[in-house]
Each structure stands twice: as structure tokens, then as C-alpha cells.
């Protein structure tokens, strides 16, 4: 089937967004269920962290193959099977009676999720016109924003009033519906050319991603010798990553195609955008912990406060298109990026005696800026990427985006670990959280520096802010000159 647009782009976008929400919620809702699951398995709650780690590492390793698999077997086939396998793995998680069974099911979920998210987004990108891309990306961004906020209270409710197993069983009817809709709505688009699989690139990239995620996770833990144990995987990750980039520029069909980095808008969203995503992704991790550990609130009270961030996410959605149309991507990313950083700094000024309305206003405003920044970055990602480079750009953006959000949790944990050294003998646990939010705010500020390199009309074809020739044309010419064209 050709790569032409489908007649149902909005319906496909909603279907893919629903699958994203299922995958994102499943990754966050489990945190509150760990104590009850540990009792079921006869283990300590700490032991169950291996289930979370196994899922994240599997995602990091297998996301890079998503572009090749989609081109080889078609977007409908891969997306449908990914939903089916994810649903099966969810049922196996719910039926698990021991930790080894649960970890195995989570690994299977990770493989399916690694294909479901990027291939689903590729289906949307291939079916959506440039003029409708901003609305489509806004729908796809929402699950990633909402799930980390809704996950803890939803998980707490299900665990308290039903059973932790229903966290996974609820995915079964949703998954069956998703497979059915995929079969009738999504075209099985794929290029005619079949490329060989880059095994060397897969091994190098998988080792680099897994080493980075594992090393950062170790850095966020307490214990003697942590710097040495983290240094080994981080060093290995750096070496494997450098060799992977070198290899990608010397093989005709690399697993990760870096040509899209020739597009200035895509390059900015990958560089500064990844740092911004990491900084903003600390919020779902740091806020509930601060409210429970620093403010001494219970999980339910903490979850209710954090819902203010979700309300801000929703509140910004109707205004997103108008803001980008009025100010353009460059001004929005710089101005809103600064406001997002200020909202992180503001979280570091909250105390248990701060009036609840003030806390809610701070969290709501942070949700507004968080939503705007994610949507603007995710839309600009592909605004000027030509169809020639779309598959490679989508795979690279999916991998880096997933890692940036995972690194947000690791960054928050590392900041909490370093905070006692920074404050010396002054303050206490709550001060550690204030320092961690300060570090996140500085990272968000640093992320805006890259945006100053954007042209005033960057992404104009998508935002409607200006009407000048797209930068993607230059990238297409450069790709043709390199002699490495494909039809993806």
C-alpha cells in the first residue's frame, strides 16, 4: 500500500492516543500497588522495583527497531500486533503469582510498548496533513502528560477497593477494541524497498540505552559504592553510543537514521527539547514524594493536590493552537520555557503551612506551562521533516523522548541524593526537595538557550504564524545529495 493519507486521520489519531494512554497509565499506575503486590508474591516492595526497571530497559532497547519493523511489515500489522501482545502481557501480569512470572510479563509488555508508541505515531504522521499536524500532536501529547498525574490516584483507588490485578485486567477489553479498530482504520503503509536489518547498530544502540538508563537509576539510589557501580554502565553507554553514531554514518541502512538532524527545527527539539522534557518530567516524581515525605500527607491527599497539575494540562489545550498561531514556535518555546522553569522554582518554595489555594494555583500554573511546552516541542519535532526522512526522525524522536522522560525520574532522584551535600547542616528533608526543584528549574532554563537559534518563522506551515518556504526542502536536497534516499 502507498504512503498516501487516509480518509480518517482524526479517528486514527484518537485511536493511537488511546493506545498511548493505556501504555503510559500502565507504566505509572503500578507504583501505588507495589506494597499489595509484594504481599501477594511474598516479597518486599523493594524487590518489585525489578519489574519497573525491566520494563523501562526493554523499552530503551527495542524502540530503535520500531522504524525498521514498520517499514518491513507495515504500520497496521505492527501496531495491531503490538496492541495485541501488550494486552496479552497485561493479562499475564494480572495472573502472575510470583516475581519471576511478573518480570517476564513486564518484559513482554516492554517489547510491545516499544513498538506500539513509535509505530502508532508514525501512522498518525503518515495520515495527517501538515495543516492538521498541530491538533494531531496535541492529542498524542495528552496521554504522556495525563498518565503520570492520574496514575497514582487511579492505582490507589483500584488497589484499595478492588485488587492490584485489575490494574492489568482493565487493559484486556481496551486492547481487544484497539486491535479491532486498527484492523479497519489504519492502512498498512510501507515502502516497497526492503532494507537489511542493522544488527550491529541494534546491539550498540541497545547497549548504550540500557547502560544509560541503568547507570542513572543506580545514581539515584542510596548505598556505598554507588558512584563506582554507576560509572561502569555510564562509561560503557558513552562508548557504545559514540561507536553507534560512527557506525550509522558508514552503513547504507542504519537502524537509527540521523539525517533528520539536518533539519534545524528537528535538531532543536532533539537537543534542547530533550533537556526540557527531562526537567519537566521530574514533576510527577518529585511532587507526590514531597507532599508525603515533606508535608506528611497521606497518598490520597497527595494525589488530590497533584491533580491540580492535570487540571492545568487540560486547561491549556484549548489555547495551544491560538498561542502558537499568534507567537510562533520560537517565541512560545522561549517564553513558555522560562515560565515552566519559574513554575519549577515555585514548587521549591512550598511549605506545609502554605495556604492550600496558593499551592493549587502554583500547581495549576505549572500544568499550563508543562502542557504548552510538551505540545510545542512535539509538534515542532516533525513540522519541517520531509516524508523522505519521516520514519528515521520518528524512531529517533521516540527513543530520545522516552529516555528523556525516564531520565527525568533519575534526575530528580539524583538531585535528592546530592541535596544533603549542597545544604550542609542546614534544613532537612523538605529542603532537599526544594533544592531538587531548583535543579530542575535550572535545567528547564538551560533548555531554552537552544531555542534562540530557531528562525522566527520556524514551523510556520504547521503553526500558521508565518508563510515562508519550509526548511524541510533543504534537508531533502541534502539527503538526495548524500545518495542515501529511501521511500519511508
XYZ file of C-alpha atoms in Angstrom:
488
model
C 0.000 0.000 0.000
C 1.224 3.506 -0.709
C 2.041 6.055 1.914
C -0.851 8.299 0.921
C -3.076 9.902 3.531
C -6.092 8.077 4.835
C -9.626 9.428 4.971
C -9.789 9.061 8.752
C -6.807 10.982 10.194
C -8.633 12.271 13.289
C -10.076 8.855 14.156
C -6.642 7.260 13.734
C -5.124 9.944 15.952
C -7.692 9.266 18.694
C -7.101 5.516 18.407
C -3.351 5.932 18.735
C -3.775 8.410 21.610
C -5.948 5.849 23.403
C -3.250 3.194 22.985
C -0.647 5.670 24.262
C -2.781 6.419 27.302
C -3.147 2.709 28.070
C 0.621 2.226 27.813
C 1.541 5.350 29.785
C -1.015 4.737 32.523
C 0.139 1.143 32.906
C 3.680 2.370 33.467
C 2.727 4.798 36.270
C -0.321 3.286 37.955
C 1.676 0.319 39.242
C 3.751 2.409 41.684
C 0.989 2.690 44.292
C 0.196 -1.029 44.019
C 3.696 -2.278 44.855
C 3.047 -2.956 48.587
C -0.047 -5.083 47.906
C 1.691 -6.887 45.047
C 4.673 -7.588 47.285
C 2.400 -9.221 49.853
C 0.837 -11.376 47.129
C 4.262 -12.535 45.967
C 5.708 -12.937 49.458
C 8.410 -10.371 48.737
C 9.387 -6.920 49.980
C 8.155 -3.896 47.996
C 11.750 -3.022 47.079
C 12.107 -6.371 45.295
C 9.313 -5.420 42.902
C 11.307 -2.477 41.542
C 12.894 -5.002 39.193
C 9.533 -5.157 37.395
C 9.609 -1.405 36.767
C 13.278 -1.455 35.753
C 12.836 -4.413 33.392
C 10.004 -2.598 31.605
C 11.960 0.642 31.149
C 15.119 -1.126 29.981
C 13.145 -3.198 27.470
C 11.586 -0.027 26.076
C 15.008 1.587 25.713
C 16.470 -1.436 23.910
C 13.630 -2.151 21.474
C 12.338 1.309 20.480
C 15.180 1.741 17.923
C 13.946 -1.228 15.853
C 10.419 0.196 15.511
C 11.122 2.098 12.277
C 12.653 -0.923 10.528
C 9.854 -3.242 11.685
C 7.167 -0.789 10.498
C 8.815 -0.439 7.087
C 9.215 -4.200 6.727
C 5.760 -5.369 7.840
C 3.562 -2.249 7.574
C 2.179 0.153 10.172
C -1.202 -1.580 10.571
C 0.335 -5.025 11.050
C 2.928 -3.883 13.582
C 0.645 -1.536 15.519
C -2.136 -4.129 15.705
C 0.196 -6.887 16.867
C 1.843 -4.534 19.377
C -1.540 -3.779 20.964
C -2.401 -7.493 20.976
C 0.874 -8.524 22.630
C 0.638 -5.645 25.126
C -2.884 -6.799 26.042
C -1.760 -10.411 26.428
C 1.181 -9.325 28.580
C -1.188 -7.241 30.736
C -3.338 -10.299 31.361
C -0.238 -12.325 32.240
C 0.825 -9.612 34.709
C -2.567 -9.817 36.393
C -2.358 -13.618 36.574
C 1.190 -13.670 37.960
C 1.666 -15.463 41.274
C 5.380 -14.841 41.674
C 8.058 -12.279 40.898
C 9.754 -14.210 38.036
C 6.405 -14.558 36.212
C 5.654 -10.877 36.726
C 9.070 -9.740 35.467
C 8.742 -11.935 32.377
C 5.312 -10.455 31.608
C 6.644 -6.920 32.105
C 9.483 -7.591 29.653
C 6.918 -8.787 27.101
C 4.927 -5.607 27.772
C 8.066 -3.555 27.200
C 8.698 -5.132 23.797
C 5.110 -4.431 22.746
C 5.183 -0.876 24.133
C 8.455 -0.171 22.333
C 6.701 -0.882 19.025
C 3.228 0.420 19.873
C 4.178 4.013 20.670
C 6.535 4.969 17.799
C 4.698 2.939 15.140
C 1.377 4.404 16.242
C 2.788 7.918 15.960
C 4.226 7.050 12.543
C 0.723 6.017 11.419
C -0.571 9.427 12.523
C 2.263 11.331 10.833
C 1.671 9.475 7.569
C -2.095 10.098 7.618
C -2.148 13.751 8.716
C -1.694 16.835 6.554
C 0.763 19.485 7.752
C -2.074 21.928 8.428
C -3.671 19.436 10.866
C -0.438 18.249 12.465
C -0.637 20.597 15.466
C -4.045 19.275 16.530
C -2.960 15.657 15.991
C 0.218 16.058 18.047
C -1.773 17.766 20.811
C -3.938 14.637 21.098
C -0.841 12.401 21.144
C 0.863 14.575 23.769
C -2.051 14.450 26.199
C -1.590 10.793 27.315
C 2.046 11.392 28.239
C 1.041 14.399 30.324
C -2.064 12.936 31.937
C -0.983 9.388 32.738
C 1.853 10.223 35.181
C -0.521 12.515 37.109
C -3.591 10.238 37.032
C -1.602 7.043 37.604
C -1.047 7.294 41.389
C -4.644 8.158 42.408
C -6.137 5.655 39.938
C -3.735 2.961 41.123
C -4.507 3.763 44.730
C -8.259 3.532 44.148
C -8.068 0.209 42.280
C -5.668 -1.278 44.804
C -7.755 -0.145 47.777
C -11.233 -1.069 46.575
C -10.567 -3.906 44.087
C -7.225 -5.652 43.676
C -3.901 -4.773 42.109
C -4.635 -7.415 39.443
C -7.408 -5.230 37.984
C -4.803 -2.624 37.064
C -3.747 -5.062 34.343
C -7.059 -6.814 33.634
C -8.702 -3.499 32.662
C -6.362 -3.333 29.666
C -7.850 -6.501 28.157
C -11.179 -5.109 26.800
C -9.446 -1.880 25.768
C -6.766 -3.828 23.921
C -9.288 -6.023 22.098
C -11.170 -2.913 20.961
C -7.891 -1.319 19.864
C -6.921 -4.335 17.724
C -10.344 -4.325 16.046
C -10.229 -0.581 15.245
C -6.650 -0.857 13.992
C -7.662 -3.567 11.515
C -10.399 -1.429 9.945
C -8.916 2.090 10.188
C -5.149 2.097 9.740
C -3.681 1.472 6.275
C -0.794 -0.985 6.085
C 1.591 1.621 4.665
C 5.173 0.567 3.959
C 7.821 1.395 1.364
C 8.490 -1.012 -1.479
C 12.222 -1.192 -0.751
C 13.170 -3.761 1.886
C 16.270 -2.867 3.881
C 18.510 -5.328 5.675
C 18.370 -5.273 9.462
C 21.301 -3.456 11.083
C 22.315 -5.991 13.738
C 25.499 -4.141 14.684
C 23.564 -0.915 15.193
C 20.906 -2.736 17.233
C 23.496 -4.214 19.612
C 25.383 -0.916 20.009
C 22.276 1.241 20.481
C 20.631 -1.274 22.818
C 23.755 -1.447 24.981
C 24.072 2.360 25.024
C 20.432 2.909 26.022
C 20.350 0.148 28.615
C 23.653 1.276 30.136
C 22.490 4.877 30.391
C 19.144 4.034 31.988
C 20.697 1.551 34.410
C 23.549 3.867 35.361
C 21.217 6.788 36.055
C 18.909 4.585 38.096
C 21.860 3.412 40.226
C 22.934 7.031 40.746
C 19.520 7.788 42.203
C 19.846 5.026 44.810
C 21.421 5.201 48.248
C 24.275 2.947 49.284
C 28.030 2.745 49.435
C 29.990 2.432 46.229
C 27.099 3.776 44.154
C 29.307 6.101 42.094
C 31.582 3.246 41.064
C 28.704 0.927 40.187
C 27.012 3.678 38.174
C 30.241 4.747 36.469
C 30.776 1.423 34.707
C 27.428 1.279 32.829
C 27.515 5.026 32.113
C 31.010 4.800 30.638
C 30.008 1.757 28.607
C 26.930 3.629 27.407
C 29.036 6.575 26.253
C 31.454 4.334 24.344
C 28.698 2.268 22.714
C 26.771 5.410 21.797
C 29.807 7.008 20.129
C 30.546 3.828 18.158
C 26.847 3.552 17.188
C 26.894 7.082 15.715
C 30.137 6.320 13.871
C 28.609 3.103 12.531
C 25.367 4.834 11.451
C 27.294 7.210 9.192
C 29.092 4.349 7.482
C 26.345 1.839 6.763
C 23.849 2.224 3.911
C 20.762 1.394 6.018
C 21.427 2.241 9.677
C 18.945 1.321 12.382
C 18.987 4.945 13.573
C 18.960 7.463 10.745
C 20.479 10.786 11.837
C 19.773 12.661 8.586
C 16.744 14.410 10.094
C 19.169 16.328 12.327
C 19.928 18.378 9.204
C 16.501 19.984 9.724
C 17.089 22.887 12.165
C 13.705 22.596 13.892
C 14.075 18.859 14.460
C 17.623 19.324 15.752
C 16.481 21.881 18.350
C 13.658 19.680 19.609
C 16.111 16.797 19.970
C 18.849 18.766 21.748
C 17.281 21.411 23.958
C 13.908 19.685 23.745
C 15.229 16.526 25.400
C 16.635 18.587 28.271
C 13.294 20.391 28.625
C 11.349 17.111 28.670
C 13.699 15.722 31.296
C 13.294 18.769 33.556
C 9.504 18.849 33.267
C 9.252 15.084 33.793
C 10.621 15.453 37.316
C 7.249 16.872 38.434
C 5.218 13.605 38.658
C 8.107 12.069 40.623
C 9.056 14.881 42.999
C 5.645 16.355 43.863
C 3.942 13.257 45.364
C 7.115 12.419 47.302
C 7.428 15.942 48.677
C 3.793 16.018 49.771
C 4.055 12.644 51.518
C 7.588 12.799 52.938
C 7.985 16.544 53.451
C 4.388 17.606 54.142
C 3.386 14.321 55.869
C 0.206 13.949 53.809
C -1.253 10.545 53.014
C -1.217 9.143 49.473
C -4.812 10.162 48.778
C -4.351 13.779 49.919
C -1.132 13.985 47.924
C -2.858 12.628 44.829
C -5.661 15.161 45.102
C -3.171 18.040 45.200
C -1.224 16.709 42.222
C -4.466 16.567 40.227
C -4.168 20.369 40.004
C -1.281 19.812 37.575
C -3.552 17.637 35.442
C -6.223 20.365 35.519
C -3.609 22.795 34.183
C -2.711 20.328 31.417
C -6.342 20.215 30.327
C -6.813 23.953 30.720
C -4.054 24.766 28.250
C -5.340 22.505 25.457
C -7.969 24.895 24.033
C -5.418 27.734 23.918
C -2.462 25.827 22.415
C -3.280 26.420 18.745
C -4.054 30.098 19.276
C -0.841 30.729 21.200
C 1.329 29.076 18.555
C -0.516 30.846 15.747
C -0.090 34.229 17.459
C 3.507 33.943 18.650
C 5.059 31.126 16.599
C 7.211 28.283 17.861
C 10.358 30.276 18.633
C 8.753 32.896 20.879
C 6.459 30.335 22.516
C 9.237 27.872 23.344
C 11.452 30.598 24.805
C 8.775 32.469 26.743
C 6.832 29.428 27.910
C 10.102 27.622 28.676
C 11.058 30.390 31.078
C 7.605 30.263 32.680
C 7.882 26.465 33.032
C 11.228 26.953 34.790
C 9.669 29.572 37.099
C 6.879 27.120 37.973
C 9.522 24.553 38.983
C 11.290 27.127 41.138
C 7.904 27.989 42.679
C 7.373 24.350 43.694
C 10.613 24.699 45.636
C 9.095 27.479 47.747
C 6.122 25.499 49.067
C 5.843 24.542 52.738
C 3.291 22.563 54.786
C 1.863 25.842 56.124
C 1.487 27.366 52.642
C -2.242 28.024 52.102
C -3.831 25.282 50.024
C -5.248 27.744 47.446
C -1.716 29.056 46.819
C -0.381 25.524 46.345
C -3.196 24.724 43.931
C -2.551 27.894 41.899
C 1.179 27.090 41.645
C 0.472 23.522 40.539
C -2.253 24.567 38.098
C 0.019 27.185 36.500
C 2.804 24.615 36.278
C 0.405 22.273 34.482
C -0.433 25.006 31.964
C 3.206 25.672 31.089
C 4.113 21.972 31.147
C 1.356 21.180 28.650
C 2.263 24.070 26.347
C 5.948 23.141 26.273
C 5.333 19.453 25.560
C 2.833 20.191 22.786
C 5.009 22.834 21.138
C 8.100 20.611 21.211
C 6.294 17.522 19.958
C 4.637 19.450 17.128
C 7.808 21.250 16.026
C 9.569 17.862 16.056
C 8.083 16.962 12.678
C 6.888 20.332 11.365
C 9.652 20.618 8.750
C 10.698 16.988 8.380
C 10.063 15.840 4.779
C 8.355 12.471 4.110
C 11.691 11.123 2.910
C 13.118 11.344 6.443
C 9.959 10.806 8.500
C 10.499 7.176 9.525
C 14.029 7.797 10.773
C 13.037 11.028 12.505
C 10.114 9.339 14.265
C 12.284 6.463 15.534
C 14.998 8.805 16.796
C 12.488 11.163 18.440
C 10.610 8.263 20.075
C 13.772 6.797 21.564
C 15.128 10.108 22.846
C 11.720 11.223 24.121
C 11.204 8.023 26.090
C 14.699 8.228 27.532
C 14.304 11.910 28.423
C 11.151 11.186 30.415
C 12.824 8.253 32.147
C 15.849 10.418 32.853
C 13.518 12.965 34.476
C 12.824 10.493 37.277
C 16.524 9.657 37.539
C 17.435 13.364 37.549
C 15.000 14.034 40.387
C 16.380 11.111 42.389
C 19.987 12.206 41.796
C 19.133 15.779 42.826
C 17.585 14.479 46.054
C 20.688 12.414 46.700
C 23.014 15.382 46.168
C 20.871 17.869 48.106
C 22.202 16.954 51.597
C 25.734 17.737 50.424
C 24.612 21.078 48.971
C 22.711 22.214 52.069
C 25.341 21.049 54.572
C 23.883 21.035 58.075
C 21.117 23.497 57.224
C 17.499 22.478 56.684
C 16.124 18.964 56.455
C 14.292 16.594 54.143
C 11.922 19.268 52.835
C 14.931 21.427 51.937
C 16.220 18.530 49.832
C 13.054 18.658 47.752
C 13.349 22.430 47.380
C 16.903 22.006 46.089
C 15.785 19.265 43.697
C 13.085 21.528 42.231
C 15.691 24.282 41.926
C 17.942 21.952 39.934
C 15.022 21.022 37.674
C 14.249 24.718 37.148
C 17.852 25.440 36.136
C 17.742 22.559 33.646
C 14.498 23.930 32.169
C 16.085 27.369 31.804
C 19.154 25.895 30.117
C 16.878 24.099 27.652
C 15.547 27.406 26.297
C 19.017 28.506 25.124
C 18.828 26.178 22.129
C 15.540 27.771 21.024
C 17.211 31.118 20.348
C 18.739 29.503 17.238
C 15.315 28.980 15.681
C 14.148 31.323 12.925
C 11.093 33.495 13.695
C 9.070 31.555 11.092
C 10.208 28.100 12.215
C 7.427 25.556 11.690
C 5.230 28.206 10.098
C 3.479 25.716 7.812
C 2.111 23.982 10.890
C 1.512 26.877 13.298
C 0.142 29.328 10.713
C 2.286 32.075 12.296
C 4.004 32.931 9.001
C 4.068 31.627 5.471
C 7.559 31.049 4.187
C 9.167 28.059 2.465
C 9.716 25.079 4.755
C 13.194 24.261 5.970
C 12.487 20.627 5.126
C 13.217 21.252 1.459
C 16.876 21.916 2.203
C 17.103 18.698 4.183
C 15.554 16.756 1.317
C 18.131 18.134 -1.112
C 20.934 17.301 1.283
C 19.613 13.763 1.714
C 19.439 13.275 -2.055
C 22.975 14.513 -2.459
C 24.165 12.018 0.167
C 22.888 9.204 -2.053
C 21.050 7.569 0.813
C 17.385 8.129 -0.148
C 14.684 5.740 0.917
C 10.943 5.777 0.482
C 9.978 5.703 4.179
